[in-house]
PDB file of C-alpha atoms in Angstrom:
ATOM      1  CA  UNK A  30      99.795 102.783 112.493  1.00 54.00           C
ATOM      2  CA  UNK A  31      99.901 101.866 108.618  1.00 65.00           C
ATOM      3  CA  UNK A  32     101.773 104.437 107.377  1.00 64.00           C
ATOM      4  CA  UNK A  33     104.684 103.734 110.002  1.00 64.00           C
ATOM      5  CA  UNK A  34     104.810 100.078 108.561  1.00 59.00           C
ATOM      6  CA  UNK A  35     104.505 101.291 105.142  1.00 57.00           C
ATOM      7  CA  UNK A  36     108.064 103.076 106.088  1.00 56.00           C
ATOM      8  CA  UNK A  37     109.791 100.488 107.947  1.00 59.00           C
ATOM      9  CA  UNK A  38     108.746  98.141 104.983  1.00 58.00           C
ATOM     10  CA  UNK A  39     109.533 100.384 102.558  1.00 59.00           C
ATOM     11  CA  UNK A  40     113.066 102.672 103.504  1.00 60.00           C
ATOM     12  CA  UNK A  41     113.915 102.178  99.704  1.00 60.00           C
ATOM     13  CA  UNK A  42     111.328 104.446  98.377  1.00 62.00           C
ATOM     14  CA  UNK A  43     112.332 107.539 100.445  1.00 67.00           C
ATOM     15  CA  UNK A  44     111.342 108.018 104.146  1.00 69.00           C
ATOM     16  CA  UNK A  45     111.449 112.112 103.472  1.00 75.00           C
ATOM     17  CA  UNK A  46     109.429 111.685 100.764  1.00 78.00           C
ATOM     18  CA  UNK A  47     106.922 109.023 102.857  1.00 72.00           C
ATOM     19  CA  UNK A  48     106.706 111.530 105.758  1.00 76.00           C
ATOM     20  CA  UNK A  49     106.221 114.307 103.866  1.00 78.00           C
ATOM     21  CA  UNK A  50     103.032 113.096 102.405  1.00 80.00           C
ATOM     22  CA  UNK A  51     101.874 112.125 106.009  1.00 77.00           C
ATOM     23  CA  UNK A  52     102.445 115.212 106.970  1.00 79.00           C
ATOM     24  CA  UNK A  53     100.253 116.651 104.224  1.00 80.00           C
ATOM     25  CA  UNK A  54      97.648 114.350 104.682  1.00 71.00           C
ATOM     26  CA  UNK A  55      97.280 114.821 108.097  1.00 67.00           C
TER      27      UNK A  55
END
């Protein structure tokens, strides 16, 4: 669960944006 702290650390850079790329990675 990095990615999820990645977001709840980061909400500044853009959680669309963050999920998006998990999405894509996945």
């Amino acid at each position: 669960m990095k990615p999820v702290i990645a977001l709840v650390g980061r909400p500044n850079v853009g959680k669309s944006t963050l999920f998006n790329r998990l999405t894509r990675s996945r």
